[in-house]
Every structure is written in structure tokens, then in C-alpha cells.
Coordinates of C-alpha atoms in Angstrom, one line a residue:
M1 CA 22.7 26.8 3.6
E2 CA 20.3 24.9 1.5
Q3 CA 20.0 21.2 2.2
Y4 CA 19.0 18.0 0.4
E5 CA 15.8 16.9 1.8
P6 CA 14.2 13.7 0.6
E7 CA 10.5 13.4 -0.2
R8 CA 8.6 12.0 2.7
L9 CA 6.8 8.7 2.1
S10 CA 3.0 8.2 2.6
A11 CA 1.7 5.2 4.4
P12 CA 0.9 3.5 1.0
Q13 CA 4.3 4.2 -0.2
L14 CA 5.9 2.6 2.8
A15 CA 3.6 -0.4 2.5
A16 CA 4.8 -0.6 -1.2
M17 CA 8.4 -0.6 0.1
R18 CA 7.6 -3.5 2.6
R19 CA 5.9 -5.5 -0.1
S20 CA 8.9 -5.2 -2.4
I21 CA 11.4 -6.1 0.2
Q22 CA 9.5 -8.9 1.8
D23 CA 7.6 -10.5 -1.1
G24 CA 8.6 -8.9 -4.4
R25 CA 11.6 -8.0 -6.3
G26 CA 13.7 -7.0 -3.4
A27 CA 13.2 -10.3 -1.7
L28 CA 14.6 -12.5 -4.5
T29 CA 17.9 -13.7 -5.4
R30 CA 19.4 -12.3 -8.5
R31 CA 18.0 -15.2 -10.7
S32 CA 14.6 -14.0 -9.7
L33 CA 15.6 -10.3 -9.5
L34 CA 12.9 -7.7 -9.5
R35 CA 13.0 -4.1 -8.4
A36 CA 11.9 -2.5 -5.3
S37 CA 9.2 0.1 -5.3
G38 CA 10.4 3.5 -6.6
A39 CA 9.3 5.2 -3.4
A40 CA 11.3 2.9 -1.2
A41 CA 14.7 4.4 -1.9
L42 CA 14.1 7.4 0.2
A43 CA 13.0 5.5 3.2
L44 CA 16.5 4.2 4.1
G45 CA 18.8 6.6 5.9
G46 CA 16.0 8.6 7.5
L47 CA 13.0 10.5 6.1
G48 CA 14.3 13.9 7.3
A49 CA 16.8 16.1 5.8
L50 CA 20.5 15.2 5.9
S51 CA 22.3 17.5 8.2
A52 CA 23.0 20.8 6.6
C53 CA 26.5 20.9 8.1
G54 CA 28.9 19.9 5.3
I55 CA 26.2 18.6 3.0
P56 CA 25.7 20.6 -0.2
P57 CA 22.4 20.7 -2.0
A58 CA 21.7 18.2 -4.7
A59 CA 22.7 19.2 -8.1
R60 CA 19.9 20.6 -10.5
A61 CA 18.3 18.1 -12.7
G62 CA 20.4 17.6 -15.8
D63 CA 23.6 18.7 -14.3
A64 CA 26.6 16.4 -15.2
A65 CA 28.6 15.5 -12.1
A66 CA 32.2 16.0 -13.4
S67 CA 35.2 14.5 -11.8
D68 CA 39.0 14.3 -12.1
D69 CA 39.6 11.1 -14.1
H70 CA 42.7 9.1 -12.9
S71 CA 42.1 6.3 -15.5
A72 CA 45.3 6.7 -17.3
A73 CA 47.6 6.6 -14.1
E74 CA 45.4 4.1 -12.2
K75 CA 44.6 1.0 -14.3
R76 CA 41.7 -0.2 -12.1
I77 CA 37.9 -0.1 -11.8
N78 CA 35.7 -0.6 -8.6
F79 CA 32.6 -2.3 -9.8
S80 CA 29.5 -3.0 -7.6
N81 CA 26.8 -5.4 -8.8
W82 CA 24.0 -7.7 -7.6
T83 CA 24.7 -11.2 -6.3
D84 CA 25.0 -13.9 -9.2
Y85 CA 24.8 -11.3 -11.8
M86 CA 28.2 -12.1 -13.5
D87 CA 29.3 -15.3 -15.3
V88 CA 31.5 -17.6 -13.2
G89 CA 34.0 -20.3 -14.3
E90 CA 34.0 -23.9 -13.8
D91 CA 36.1 -23.5 -10.7
E92 CA 33.3 -21.4 -9.4
K93 CA 35.8 -18.7 -8.5
S94 CA 37.0 -17.1 -11.6
R95 CA 34.9 -14.6 -13.7
P96 CA 35.8 -15.4 -17.3
T97 CA 34.6 -12.1 -18.9
L98 CA 36.1 -9.8 -16.3
D99 CA 39.3 -11.8 -16.5
A100 CA 39.5 -11.5 -20.2
F101 CA 38.9 -7.8 -19.9
T102 CA 41.9 -7.4 -17.6
R103 CA 44.1 -9.4 -19.9
R104 CA 43.2 -7.3 -22.9
T105 CA 43.3 -3.8 -21.3
G106 CA 45.6 -4.2 -18.2
I107 CA 42.8 -2.8 -16.1
E108 CA 42.2 -4.7 -12.9
V109 CA 38.6 -4.9 -11.8
K110 CA 37.7 -5.0 -8.2
Y111 CA 34.3 -6.8 -8.4
T112 CA 32.0 -6.7 -5.4
E113 CA 28.6 -8.2 -5.0
D114 CA 27.5 -5.7 -2.5
I115 CA 23.9 -4.8 -4.0
N116 CA 21.1 -6.9 -2.4
D117 CA 18.2 -4.5 -3.3
N118 CA 18.0 -1.0 -4.5
V119 CA 16.8 0.4 -1.2
E120 CA 19.6 -0.9 0.8
F121 CA 22.3 0.1 -1.7
F122 CA 21.0 3.7 -2.2
G123 CA 21.1 4.0 1.6
K124 CA 24.9 3.1 1.5
I125 CA 25.9 5.6 -1.3
K126 CA 23.3 8.5 -0.7
P127 CA 25.3 10.4 2.1
Q128 CA 28.5 10.4 0.0
L129 CA 26.8 11.5 -3.1
A130 CA 24.9 14.2 -1.4
A131 CA 28.1 15.4 0.2
G132 CA 29.9 15.5 -3.2
Q133 CA 32.2 12.7 -2.1
D134 CA 33.6 9.7 -4.1
T135 CA 31.5 6.6 -3.2
G136 CA 34.6 4.4 -3.8
R137 CA 32.7 2.8 -6.8
D138 CA 33.4 3.5 -10.5
L139 CA 30.5 1.5 -11.8
V140 CA 27.2 0.5 -10.3
I141 CA 24.2 -1.3 -11.5
V142 CA 20.8 -0.2 -10.4
T143 CA 17.1 -0.6 -11.5
D144 CA 15.6 2.0 -13.8
W145 CA 13.6 3.9 -11.2
L146 CA 16.7 4.4 -9.0
A147 CA 18.9 5.2 -12.1
A148 CA 16.4 7.8 -13.0
R149 CA 16.5 9.4 -9.5
I150 CA 20.3 9.4 -9.3
I151 CA 20.5 11.0 -12.7
R152 CA 17.8 13.6 -11.8
L153 CA 19.8 14.5 -8.7
G154 CA 22.9 15.0 -10.6
W155 CA 24.7 12.2 -9.0
A156 CA 25.8 10.3 -12.2
Q157 CA 28.5 11.3 -14.6
K158 CA 27.5 12.0 -18.2
L159 CA 29.1 9.5 -20.5
D160 CA 31.6 10.0 -23.3
H161 CA 30.1 8.1 -26.1
A162 CA 33.6 8.2 -27.9
N163 CA 34.5 5.5 -25.4
L164 CA 31.3 3.5 -26.1
P165 CA 31.4 2.5 -29.8
H166 CA 29.9 -0.9 -29.3
A167 CA 27.4 0.1 -26.9
F168 CA 26.2 2.9 -29.1
A169 CA 26.1 0.6 -32.1
N170 CA 24.7 -2.6 -30.6
L171 CA 22.1 -1.3 -27.9
S172 CA 18.7 -3.0 -28.9
A173 CA 16.0 -0.5 -30.0
Q174 CA 13.7 -1.3 -27.2
F175 CA 16.2 0.1 -24.7
R176 CA 17.4 3.2 -26.5
T177 CA 15.0 5.9 -25.4
P178 CA 13.9 5.6 -21.8
D179 CA 12.1 8.8 -20.7
W180 CA 14.4 9.1 -17.6
D181 CA 17.6 9.1 -19.8
P182 CA 16.9 10.3 -23.3
G183 CA 19.7 9.1 -25.7
R184 CA 21.3 7.1 -22.9
A185 CA 23.4 10.1 -22.0
Y186 CA 24.1 8.6 -18.4
S187 CA 23.4 4.9 -18.5
Y188 CA 23.4 1.7 -20.5
P189 CA 21.2 -1.3 -19.6
W190 CA 23.0 -4.5 -18.1
T191 CA 19.8 -6.5 -18.7
G192 CA 16.1 -6.4 -19.3
I193 CA 13.5 -7.7 -16.9
P194 CA 10.2 -8.6 -18.7
T195 CA 6.7 -8.9 -17.2
V196 CA 4.7 -11.6 -19.1
I197 CA 1.7 -13.8 -18.7
A198 CA 2.4 -17.3 -17.5
Y199 CA 0.1 -20.3 -17.2
N200 CA 0.1 -23.9 -16.2
E201 CA -1.0 -25.9 -19.2
K202 CA -2.4 -28.8 -17.0
A203 CA -4.4 -26.4 -14.9
T204 CA -5.9 -24.6 -18.0
G205 CA -6.8 -28.0 -19.7
G206 CA -4.3 -27.4 -22.4
R207 CA -5.7 -23.9 -23.3
K208 CA -3.3 -21.0 -23.9
V209 CA -3.7 -17.9 -21.8
D210 CA -2.2 -14.8 -23.6
S211 CA -4.1 -11.6 -22.4
V212 CA -5.0 -9.7 -19.4
T213 CA -8.6 -9.9 -20.7
Q214 CA -8.5 -13.6 -20.3
L215 CA -7.2 -13.4 -16.9
L216 CA -10.0 -11.0 -15.8
D217 CA -12.9 -12.3 -17.9
D218 CA -12.5 -16.0 -18.6
P219 CA -14.9 -17.9 -16.3
K220 CA -12.9 -21.1 -16.6
L221 CA -10.1 -19.3 -14.7
K222 CA -12.2 -17.9 -11.9
G223 CA -10.5 -18.1 -8.6
K224 CA -7.2 -19.4 -10.3
V225 CA -5.6 -16.0 -11.4
S226 CA -3.0 -13.9 -9.8
F227 CA -1.5 -10.4 -10.4
L228 CA 1.6 -9.1 -9.0
S229 CA 1.8 -6.8 -6.0
E230 CA 4.2 -4.5 -7.8
M231 CA 2.0 -1.5 -9.1
R232 CA 4.0 -0.9 -12.3
D233 CA 3.8 -4.4 -13.4
S234 CA 0.0 -5.1 -12.7
V235 CA -1.2 -1.7 -13.7
G236 CA 1.1 -1.5 -16.6
M237 CA 0.0 -4.8 -18.1
T238 CA -3.8 -3.9 -17.5
L239 CA -3.1 -0.4 -19.3
L240 CA -1.7 -2.1 -22.3
D241 CA -4.6 -4.5 -22.5
M242 CA -7.0 -1.5 -22.4
G243 CA -5.1 0.1 -25.4
K244 CA -3.3 2.6 -23.2
D245 CA 0.5 3.4 -23.3
P246 CA 2.1 2.9 -20.0
G247 CA 4.7 5.4 -21.0
S248 CA 2.2 8.3 -21.4
F249 CA -1.1 7.5 -19.5
S250 CA -3.3 10.0 -17.6
D251 CA -4.8 9.9 -14.1
A252 CA -8.1 8.8 -15.6
D253 CA -6.3 5.9 -17.4
F254 CA -4.7 4.8 -14.1
D255 CA -8.1 4.9 -12.4
A256 CA -9.7 2.9 -15.1
A257 CA -7.0 0.2 -14.9
V258 CA -7.4 0.0 -11.1
G259 CA -11.2 -0.2 -11.5
R260 CA -10.9 -3.0 -14.0
M261 CA -8.8 -5.0 -11.6
Q262 CA -11.1 -4.1 -8.7
K263 CA -14.1 -5.7 -10.6
G264 CA -11.8 -8.9 -10.9
V265 CA -11.3 -8.7 -7.0
D266 CA -15.0 -8.3 -6.3
T267 CA -16.0 -11.1 -8.6
E268 CA -13.3 -13.4 -7.1
Q269 CA -11.8 -13.9 -10.6
I270 CA -8.5 -12.8 -9.0
R271 CA -7.3 -15.1 -6.3
R272 CA -4.7 -12.7 -4.9
F273 CA -2.0 -10.2 -5.6
T274 CA 1.5 -11.9 -4.9
G275 CA 5.1 -11.3 -4.8
N276 CA 7.4 -14.0 -6.1
D277 CA 5.5 -16.6 -4.1
Y278 CA 3.1 -17.1 -7.0
T279 CA 5.7 -19.6 -8.4
A280 CA 4.8 -22.5 -6.0
D281 CA 1.1 -22.1 -6.7
L282 CA 1.7 -21.9 -10.5
S283 CA 3.8 -25.0 -10.5
K284 CA 1.2 -27.0 -8.4
G285 CA -1.7 -25.7 -10.5
D286 CA -3.5 -23.8 -7.7
I287 CA -2.9 -20.7 -9.9
A288 CA -3.7 -21.6 -13.5
A289 CA -2.6 -18.3 -15.0
C290 CA -1.0 -15.0 -13.9
V291 CA 0.9 -11.9 -14.5
A292 CA 4.6 -13.0 -13.9
W293 CA 8.3 -12.2 -14.1
A294 CA 10.1 -13.8 -17.0
G295 CA 13.2 -14.7 -14.9
D296 CA 11.0 -17.0 -12.7
I297 CA 9.4 -18.7 -15.7
I298 CA 12.8 -19.7 -17.2
Q299 CA 13.6 -21.4 -13.9
L300 CA 10.1 -23.0 -13.4
Q301 CA 10.3 -24.5 -17.1
A302 CA 13.4 -26.3 -16.2
D303 CA 11.5 -28.5 -13.7
N304 CA 8.0 -28.3 -15.0
P305 CA 7.2 -28.6 -18.8
A306 CA 3.6 -27.6 -18.1
I307 CA 4.6 -24.1 -17.4
K308 CA 4.2 -21.8 -20.4
F309 CA 4.4 -18.1 -21.1
S310 CA 2.8 -15.8 -23.7
I311 CA 3.4 -12.2 -24.8
P312 CA 0.1 -10.4 -25.2
S313 CA -0.7 -8.9 -28.6
A314 CA -1.2 -5.7 -26.7
G315 CA 2.3 -5.7 -25.4
Y316 CA 4.2 -6.3 -22.1
I317 CA 6.1 -4.2 -19.5
T318 CA 9.9 -4.3 -19.4
S319 CA 12.1 -2.8 -16.8
S320 CA 15.9 -2.8 -16.7
D321 CA 19.0 -2.8 -14.6
N322 CA 21.5 -0.2 -15.7
M323 CA 25.2 0.7 -15.5
L324 CA 26.0 4.1 -14.0
I325 CA 29.2 5.9 -13.2
P326 CA 28.5 7.8 -9.9
A327 CA 29.7 11.4 -9.4
K328 CA 33.4 11.9 -8.3
A329 CA 34.2 8.2 -9.5
R330 CA 38.1 8.3 -10.0
H331 CA 38.1 6.1 -13.1
K332 CA 35.5 7.2 -15.5
T333 CA 37.2 6.2 -18.7
N334 CA 38.1 2.8 -17.5
A335 CA 34.5 2.3 -16.5
E336 CA 33.3 3.3 -19.9
K337 CA 35.7 0.8 -21.4
L338 CA 34.2 -1.8 -19.3
M339 CA 30.7 -0.8 -20.2
D340 CA 31.4 -0.9 -23.8
Y341 CA 33.2 -4.3 -23.6
Y342 CA 29.9 -5.9 -22.4
Y343 CA 28.4 -4.7 -25.7
E344 CA 30.7 -6.8 -27.8
P345 CA 28.5 -9.7 -29.0
P346 CA 30.7 -12.6 -27.8
V347 CA 31.1 -11.1 -24.3
A348 CA 27.3 -10.3 -24.1
A349 CA 26.6 -13.9 -25.1
R350 CA 28.7 -15.4 -22.3
L351 CA 27.0 -13.2 -19.7
A352 CA 23.6 -13.9 -21.1
A353 CA 24.2 -17.6 -20.9
Y354 CA 24.9 -17.4 -17.2
I355 CA 22.3 -14.8 -16.0
N356 CA 19.4 -15.8 -18.2
Y357 CA 17.8 -12.4 -18.5
V358 CA 17.0 -10.3 -21.6
C359 CA 20.2 -9.4 -23.4
P360 CA 20.1 -5.8 -24.5
V361 CA 22.8 -6.3 -27.1
D362 CA 21.9 -6.8 -30.8
G363 CA 23.8 -9.3 -32.8
V364 CA 24.3 -11.8 -30.0
A365 CA 22.2 -14.7 -31.2
G366 CA 24.9 -16.5 -33.1
E367 CA 27.4 -16.2 -30.3
L368 CA 24.8 -17.5 -27.8
A369 CA 24.0 -20.5 -30.1
K370 CA 27.6 -21.6 -29.8
I371 CA 27.2 -21.8 -26.1
D372 CA 23.7 -23.1 -25.7
A373 CA 21.4 -23.4 -28.8
S374 CA 18.2 -23.5 -26.6
M375 CA 19.1 -20.3 -25.0
A376 CA 19.6 -18.6 -28.3
S377 CA 16.1 -19.5 -29.3
N378 CA 14.5 -18.4 -26.0
T379 CA 12.7 -15.1 -26.5
L380 CA 12.8 -14.4 -22.8
I381 CA 16.5 -14.0 -23.2
L382 CA 16.7 -12.8 -26.8
P383 CA 13.4 -11.3 -27.8
D384 CA 12.7 -11.6 -31.5
R385 CA 11.7 -8.5 -33.4
A386 CA 8.0 -9.1 -32.9
M387 CA 8.4 -9.4 -29.1
A388 CA 10.8 -6.5 -28.9
A389 CA 8.3 -4.4 -30.7
K390 CA 5.7 -5.1 -28.0
S391 CA 7.9 -4.0 -25.2
R392 CA 6.8 -0.9 -23.2
S393 CA 8.1 0.8 -20.1
F394 CA 6.1 2.4 -17.3
R395 CA 6.7 6.0 -17.3
S396 CA 8.5 7.9 -14.6
L397 CA 6.3 9.3 -11.9
S398 CA 6.4 12.6 -10.0
A399 CA 6.5 12.5 -6.3
E400 CA 2.8 13.5 -6.1
E401 CA 1.7 10.8 -8.6
E402 CA 3.7 8.2 -6.8
T403 CA 1.9 9.0 -3.4
A404 CA -1.6 9.0 -5.1
Y405 CA -1.0 5.9 -7.3
E406 CA 0.3 3.8 -4.5
E407 CA -2.5 4.8 -2.3
K408 CA -5.1 3.5 -4.9
F409 CA -3.1 0.4 -5.6
A410 CA -2.8 -0.4 -1.9
K411 CA -6.5 -0.1 -1.4
L412 CA -7.0 -2.4 -4.4
I413 CA -4.9 -5.2 -3.1
G414 CA -5.8 -4.8 0.5
A415 CA -2.3 -3.8 1.7

């Protein structure tokens, strides 16, 4: 009997996984949430094949994993999410938007904060998905690379867009066509995670820093520049600065971007490659300018007005966390109703006001202004048209590309 066998990870891929969990996105709380390496998901639960006994092969790419839907008879949803990724009431216990959904629909939501990083969570659900079993979850939120893998393996249920009128109408253009889920057949974004340029105005002498070219070539920044230890962010931002599209680059383009950063390392223009630990150095001014994650910058600005951000004219990288309905989930229609609910602008505004990440819902500005005018004008939460037009996603990688690119990037950063 054919068995599901994960791709084996190379040494550079394992190093990327460790960087993500220890220093990068996987190491942070939700308010500084960033994704783990795409390769890392397959490391948990063993690198060898699952036992062939009782474990069916993975579905073919593109197959929809159908399930008996018990939504009409069972008015409930089991929803797994990240910590601090849902609005909380003043009593610090209630969840206002979820409570309002239950009052409106009669559907009870069992809400569980049991996702700490993508790697760990995939390890929890992978054996059940591979065995064709219900994971006990009707709705999960995972980062784009893991969403792509789950969809490709046939472990996500295809959505019925008749149950998603608000989501279909209100999804922001920049999130509509990811290469891993064209037309959003299986997923809708919960929030966006931008990668931008940040700088300490005091450390730059009042000068604005708004391009990777500045980071790499400005002699006044020498030794006070950092890039991220996440390949997709640093390489993606460099590709954009070179006039290349991170969604359709070649091997030669990738090599050129790495070579450009290597020059910055050799000349000591780049101080170091970091996980989220760049934030302390940026606040102190030891790092004058860097490639940064927007969620961190919103937090830093609250305590340090010298911290600024810029969106390069060449564009910026955006990833996303996404809602999926796992194969064999019992309450698909109920889950779709909840997904659609979070695309109603008043509901989306309440959520955005709490989590402070990019809201993927159009038409929410007026509702958010009623809650907090400063948030409604913050383009790291609600990108304006000009900013949204500059958003780019790093394309999906094959297993072979993942291995080769991580090896080259690991050599660059000395991992």
C-alpha cells in the first residue's frame, strides 16, 4: 500500500527551522507573530514515512477533501487559532465578536488558542489528516506556506462561496490571487503580515531610509544595518529593489540577490542578520535602519517616537495567516458562516483594533475610526491604495528549490 512520506530536510533547511523557532517568527508572541520556515513543517513528527498500516496516501494536488456536514443538526464550531489573535472584552475573558456571532446565529464556538507556531501545530494534525480522520477542528488559521502545503496535499475542504458573500465582495485586492490558492478556493486571509524598512530617526541624523539600496550602499549607515534571518523576507525585499518580482523570479535572480547581500556582508555594511531581536538594537540606535516586520514597528512606536517605517517605491513583501477548513471537519457550513462574518466591516474593525495587523477587509476604515482614529490612519493596519499596490508575495517553492535556496542563504548569513 502506498504511504505518505514527507520530503526529507537538508541541513540548511533544518537550520532555517531552528532560526525560525528560536529567533524568528515562531519565537514571538502573536503581537509579533511571524511565520516559521516553510521547510520546518515536515520536521515535526519524524522525517521518515508514516506507518503504512492504516495510513492512506495523500490526496492528489487539487483534490477537494469532502466530508459529511453536520452543521444543520449540530450548531457548533471548533476553532483553533494563535494566542492573542482574537479581540477580548474589558473583563479580559469574553470575546465580543465571537459572542455576537453566537447570539446572531445560535452557533456555539469552542475557541481554542492551541497554535503556538506552524511547525508544532502541523505536527499535531498531520497524522489525523494523513489517516483521513477528523482533526476535531472545523476552522484553523495557519500561515501561507503551510496553508499551501495543506491544500496541495488535499487536506483542506473546498469552500462554498455561496456561504461567503461578504468575504467574496470585501476581500482586499492584494490578497485575492495567491499562487498557492488561485481564486481563494480553499482559504481566506485572517490578517496580513508586511515586511517593511524601519529606521531610528535619531540614529540616522533625521534622514529617512526608504530603500534596500540605501541599506546596502549608504556609507553613513555602514555597520548599523540589519536584515532578517528569514530567507523570504530578506531575499524578497532585495529582489524587489533589483526590479525583480518575488512572485516569478529565476534561480539566477535569486543568486543575484544573495550576491548583492553578500557584498554588504563582505564590506561590513550589514551588521548582522536577525530574528526579532533587532527590535532592542533599533530602539537603542545600535541599528540605524533595517528590514523589519510591521507588527514589531507598531509596538516600538508606542514607546519610541524616533522609530519610523517606510515602504520602498520598489514594493514590499507581504505574507498572510489564513482560515482553512480541514478535511473531515464536521461543521463546514457553520465554519464558512464564521469566516464570512469576519469580513463584515464592523466585525473586521473590532478585530483589527485589537490585533493591530493588516486588515484584509475593504471598507473597514470608517468603522475602525469609530474605535480609534489613529489606527484607521495607520497604513500598517489599513494600507492605502498606493501601499497596497506595492505589496508582493514570495512565490511558492518546490522541494528542490527550498533545499537549494536555504543552503545558499544559510551560507550568506553564516548559519
